Short mmCIF file of C-alpha atoms in Angstrom, two decimals:
data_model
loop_
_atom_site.label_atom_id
_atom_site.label_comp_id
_atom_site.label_asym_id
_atom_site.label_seq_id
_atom_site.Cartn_x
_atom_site.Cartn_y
_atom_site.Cartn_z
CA UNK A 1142 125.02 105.02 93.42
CA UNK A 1143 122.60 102.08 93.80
CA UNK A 1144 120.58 101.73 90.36
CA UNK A 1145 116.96 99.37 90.50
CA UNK A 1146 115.75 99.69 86.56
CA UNK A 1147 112.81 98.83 86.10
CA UNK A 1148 112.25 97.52 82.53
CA UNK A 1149 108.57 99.39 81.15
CA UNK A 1150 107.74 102.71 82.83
CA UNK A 1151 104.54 102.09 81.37
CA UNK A 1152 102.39 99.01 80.19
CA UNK A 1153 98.50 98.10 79.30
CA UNK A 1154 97.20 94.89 79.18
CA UNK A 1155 94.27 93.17 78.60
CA UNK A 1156 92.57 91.01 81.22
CA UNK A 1157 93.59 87.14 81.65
CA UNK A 1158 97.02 87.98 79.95
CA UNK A 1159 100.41 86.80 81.86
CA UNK A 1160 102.38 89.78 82.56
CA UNK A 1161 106.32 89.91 83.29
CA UNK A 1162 107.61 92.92 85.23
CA UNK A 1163 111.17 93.11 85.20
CA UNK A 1164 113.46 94.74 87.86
CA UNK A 1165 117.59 94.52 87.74
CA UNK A 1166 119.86 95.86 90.36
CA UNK A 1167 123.66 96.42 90.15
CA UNK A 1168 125.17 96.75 93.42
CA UNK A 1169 125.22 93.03 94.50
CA UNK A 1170 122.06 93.90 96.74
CA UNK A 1171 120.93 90.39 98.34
CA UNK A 1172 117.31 91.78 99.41
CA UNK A 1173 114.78 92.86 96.53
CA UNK A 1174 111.59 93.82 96.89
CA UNK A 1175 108.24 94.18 94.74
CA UNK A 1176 105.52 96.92 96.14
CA UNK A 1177 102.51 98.06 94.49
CA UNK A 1178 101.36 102.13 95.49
CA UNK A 1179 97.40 102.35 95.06
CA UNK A 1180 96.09 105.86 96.29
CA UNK A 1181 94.97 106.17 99.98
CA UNK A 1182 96.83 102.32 100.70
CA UNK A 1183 100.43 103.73 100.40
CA UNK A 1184 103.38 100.95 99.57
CA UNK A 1185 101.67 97.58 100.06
CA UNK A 1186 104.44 94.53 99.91
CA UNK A 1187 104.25 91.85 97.31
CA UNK A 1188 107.05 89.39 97.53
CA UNK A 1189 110.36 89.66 98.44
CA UNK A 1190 113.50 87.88 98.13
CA UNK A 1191 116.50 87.87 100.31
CA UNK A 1192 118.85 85.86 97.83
CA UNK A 1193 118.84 83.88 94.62
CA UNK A 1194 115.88 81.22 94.43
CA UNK A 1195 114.23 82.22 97.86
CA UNK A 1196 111.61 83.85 97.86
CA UNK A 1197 108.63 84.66 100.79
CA UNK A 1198 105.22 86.59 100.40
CA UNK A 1199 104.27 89.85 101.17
CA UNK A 1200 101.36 91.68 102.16
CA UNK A 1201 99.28 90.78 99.49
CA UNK A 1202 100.90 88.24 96.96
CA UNK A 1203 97.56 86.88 96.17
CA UNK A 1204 97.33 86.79 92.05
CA UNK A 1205 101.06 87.54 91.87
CA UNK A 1206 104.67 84.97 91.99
CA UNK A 1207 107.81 86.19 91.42
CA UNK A 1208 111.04 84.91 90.17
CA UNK A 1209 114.75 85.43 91.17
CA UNK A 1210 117.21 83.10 88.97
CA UNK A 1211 119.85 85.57 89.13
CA UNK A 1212 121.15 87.88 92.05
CA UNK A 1213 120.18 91.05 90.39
CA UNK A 1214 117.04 90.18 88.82
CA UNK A 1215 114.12 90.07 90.15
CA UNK A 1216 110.59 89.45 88.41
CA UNK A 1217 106.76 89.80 89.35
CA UNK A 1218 104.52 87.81 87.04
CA UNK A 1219 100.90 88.17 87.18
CA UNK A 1220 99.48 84.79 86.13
CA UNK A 1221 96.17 86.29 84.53
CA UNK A 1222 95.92 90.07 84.69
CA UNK A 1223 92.58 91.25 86.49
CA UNK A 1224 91.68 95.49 86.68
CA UNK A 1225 91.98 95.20 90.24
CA UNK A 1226 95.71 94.97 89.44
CA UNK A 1227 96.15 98.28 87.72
CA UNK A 1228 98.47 100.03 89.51
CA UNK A 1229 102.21 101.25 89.65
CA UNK A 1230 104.24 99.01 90.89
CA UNK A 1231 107.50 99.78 92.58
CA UNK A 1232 110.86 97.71 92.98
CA UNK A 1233 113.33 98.21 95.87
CA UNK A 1234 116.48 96.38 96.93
CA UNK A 1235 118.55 96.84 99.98
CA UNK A 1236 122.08 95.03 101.76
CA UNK A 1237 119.94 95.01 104.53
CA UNK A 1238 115.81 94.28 105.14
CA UNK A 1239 115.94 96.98 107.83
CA UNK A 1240 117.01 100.00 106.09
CA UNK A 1241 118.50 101.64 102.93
CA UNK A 1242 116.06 100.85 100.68
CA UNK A 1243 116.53 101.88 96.86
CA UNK A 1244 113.77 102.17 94.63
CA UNK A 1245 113.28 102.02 90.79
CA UNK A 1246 111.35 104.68 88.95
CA UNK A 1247 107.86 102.47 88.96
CA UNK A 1248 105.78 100.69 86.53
CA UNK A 1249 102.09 102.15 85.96
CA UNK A 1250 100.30 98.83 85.11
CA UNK A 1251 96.71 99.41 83.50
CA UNK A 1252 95.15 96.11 83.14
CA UNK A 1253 91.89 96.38 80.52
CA UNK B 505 96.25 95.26 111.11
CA UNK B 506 98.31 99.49 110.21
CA UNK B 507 101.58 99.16 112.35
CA UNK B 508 102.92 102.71 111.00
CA UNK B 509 99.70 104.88 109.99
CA UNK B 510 99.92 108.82 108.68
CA UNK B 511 96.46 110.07 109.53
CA UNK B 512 96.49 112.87 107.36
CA UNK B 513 96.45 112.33 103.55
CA UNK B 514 97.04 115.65 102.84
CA UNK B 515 98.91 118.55 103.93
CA UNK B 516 98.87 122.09 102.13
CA UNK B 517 101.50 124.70 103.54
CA UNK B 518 102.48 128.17 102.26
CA UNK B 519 106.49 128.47 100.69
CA UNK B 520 108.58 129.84 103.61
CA UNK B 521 106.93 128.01 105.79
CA UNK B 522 107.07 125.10 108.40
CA UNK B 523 105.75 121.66 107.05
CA UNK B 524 105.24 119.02 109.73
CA UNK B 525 104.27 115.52 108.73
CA UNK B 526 103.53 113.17 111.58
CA UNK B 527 103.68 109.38 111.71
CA UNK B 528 102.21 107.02 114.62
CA UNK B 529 103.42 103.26 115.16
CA UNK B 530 102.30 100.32 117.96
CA UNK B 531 104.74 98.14 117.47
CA UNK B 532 107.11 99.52 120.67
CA UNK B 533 110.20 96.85 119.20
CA UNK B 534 110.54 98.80 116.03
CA UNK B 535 114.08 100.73 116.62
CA UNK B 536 114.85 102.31 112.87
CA UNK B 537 112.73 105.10 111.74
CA UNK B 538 112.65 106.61 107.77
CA UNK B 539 111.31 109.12 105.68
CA UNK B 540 110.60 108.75 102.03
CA UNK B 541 109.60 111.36 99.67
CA UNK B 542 107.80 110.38 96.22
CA UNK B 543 107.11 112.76 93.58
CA UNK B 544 104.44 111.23 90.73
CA UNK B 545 105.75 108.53 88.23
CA UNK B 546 108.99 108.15 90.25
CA UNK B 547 110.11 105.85 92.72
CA UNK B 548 110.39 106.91 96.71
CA UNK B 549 113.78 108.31 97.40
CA UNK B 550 115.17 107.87 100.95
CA UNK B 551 115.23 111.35 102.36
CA UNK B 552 115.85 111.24 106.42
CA UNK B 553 116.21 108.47 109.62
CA UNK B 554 116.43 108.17 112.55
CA UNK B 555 117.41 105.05 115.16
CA UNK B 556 115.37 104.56 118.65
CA UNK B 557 118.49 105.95 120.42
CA UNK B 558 118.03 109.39 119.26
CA UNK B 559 115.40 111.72 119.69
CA UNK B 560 116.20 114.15 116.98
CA UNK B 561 117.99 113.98 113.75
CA UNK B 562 118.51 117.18 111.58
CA UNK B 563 119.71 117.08 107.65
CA UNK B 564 119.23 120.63 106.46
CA UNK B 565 115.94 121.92 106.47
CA UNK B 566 114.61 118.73 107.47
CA UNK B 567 114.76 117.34 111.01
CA UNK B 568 112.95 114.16 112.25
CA UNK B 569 111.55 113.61 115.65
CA UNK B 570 110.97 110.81 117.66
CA UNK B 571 108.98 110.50 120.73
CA UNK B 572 109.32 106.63 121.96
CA UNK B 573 106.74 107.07 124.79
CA UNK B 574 104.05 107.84 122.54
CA UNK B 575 105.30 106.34 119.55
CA UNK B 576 105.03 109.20 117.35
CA UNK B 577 107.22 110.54 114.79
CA UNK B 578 107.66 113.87 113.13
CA UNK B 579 109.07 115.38 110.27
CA UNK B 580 109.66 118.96 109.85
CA UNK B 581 110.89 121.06 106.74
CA UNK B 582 111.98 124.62 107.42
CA UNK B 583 111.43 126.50 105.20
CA UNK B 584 109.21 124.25 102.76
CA UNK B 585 110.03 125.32 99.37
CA UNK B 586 107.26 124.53 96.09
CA UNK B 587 110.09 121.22 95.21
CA UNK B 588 109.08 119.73 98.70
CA UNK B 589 105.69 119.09 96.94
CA UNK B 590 105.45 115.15 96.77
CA UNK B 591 103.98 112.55 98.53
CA UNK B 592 105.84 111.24 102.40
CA UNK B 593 106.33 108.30 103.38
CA UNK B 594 107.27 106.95 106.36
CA UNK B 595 108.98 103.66 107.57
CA UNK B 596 109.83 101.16 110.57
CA UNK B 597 111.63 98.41 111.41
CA UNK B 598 113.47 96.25 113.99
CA UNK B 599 111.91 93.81 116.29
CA UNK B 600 110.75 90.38 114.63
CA UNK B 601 110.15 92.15 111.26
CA UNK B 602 112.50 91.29 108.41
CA UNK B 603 111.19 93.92 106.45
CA UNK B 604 110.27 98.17 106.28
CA UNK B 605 106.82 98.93 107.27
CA UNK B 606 105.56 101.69 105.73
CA UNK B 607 102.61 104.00 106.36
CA UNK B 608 100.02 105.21 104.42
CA UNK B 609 101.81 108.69 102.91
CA UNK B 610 100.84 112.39 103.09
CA UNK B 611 100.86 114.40 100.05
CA UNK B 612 102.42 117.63 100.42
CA UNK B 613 101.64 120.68 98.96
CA UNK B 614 103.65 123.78 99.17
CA UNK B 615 102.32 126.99 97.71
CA UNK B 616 104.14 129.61 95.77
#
């Protein structure tokens, strides 16, 4: 089976602070995928990625960049943490952008 | 602009018996159809599809309908059980999207 992990299951941080989410896939998947769930907005798209070094916005990639050096890594960064970016945030990648999406278990991001 | 919406957030159903979620979409070139089920502080886990060439797709005691001329699809679980309980998502794609479009989720719950 596909495996997305996720690196912190959990993190706070305070406000203004760079934070690094981390997300590593094994099965040679070239599309990944950052999401964020908020209550009442569902799965709202980030960035994605569909292979090493590209990279093209989301949804709502305002505040956020992302980073993908590697094939199976694939990192969110949020260049100065703001409470309107507490939420969990979800990692997927695929073999194709169409279907068979695998997810990682989520990050809950509390931003103070 | 929603191009998949779920118009109810919230769907309470009795153990033993039918739950139907429902899903609307405009966009008449999607062609790929999913459902996603999330239970809290987990990622979504890919649960049913369904391609625009079908009409009905069954998997156990869930089946997914599709209705092209009014864009509308449904999924039902006979019988809902209390570990259906989670929030359902659904998903599109095809056309000039490169990605899944998801909707907005129901949350499920199935009393004892």
């Amino acid at each position: 089976d596909v495996k997305v992990t996720q690196s912190s299951r959990y993190l706070v941080k305070r406000t203004g602070e760079k934070v690094f989410l981390e997300c590593v896939q094994d099965m040679d998947h070239e599309n990944m995928f950052w999401y964020r769930q908020d209550p009442g907005l569902g799965l709202r798209l980030i960035y994605f990625s569909y292979d090493v070094k590209m990279k093209e916005k989301g949804d709502i990639p305002e505040g956020y960049s992302v980073s993908r050096e590697k094939k199976e890594r694939f990192s969110l960064i949020l260049e100065s943490a703001s409470t309107n970016q507490t939420s969990m945030y979800l990692c997927a990648s695929s073999l194709s952008v169409n279907y068979g999406y695998t997810f990682g278990s989520g990050t809950r991001l509390t931003v103070v | 602009d929603q191009q998949v919406k779920q118009n109810s957030p919230s769907l309470s159903v009795q153990e033993g018996r039918i739950s139907i979620l429902n899903c609307d979409y405009t966009n008449s070139m999607f062609d790929y159809f999913l459902w996603y089920k999330k239970y809290p502080a987990e990622g979504p886990t890919f649960l049913i599809s369904i391609s625009s060439i079908k009409d009905k797709n069954e998997d156990g005691r869930f089946t997914v309908f599709l209705n092209k001329s009014a864009k509308h699809l449904s999924l039902h679980i006979v019988p809902s059980q209390p570990g259906d309980s989670a929030v359902y998502f659904c998903a599109a794609s095809g056309g000039a999207t490169n990605k899944l479009i998801f909707g907005t989720g129901t949350l499920l719950a199935v009393q004892p």
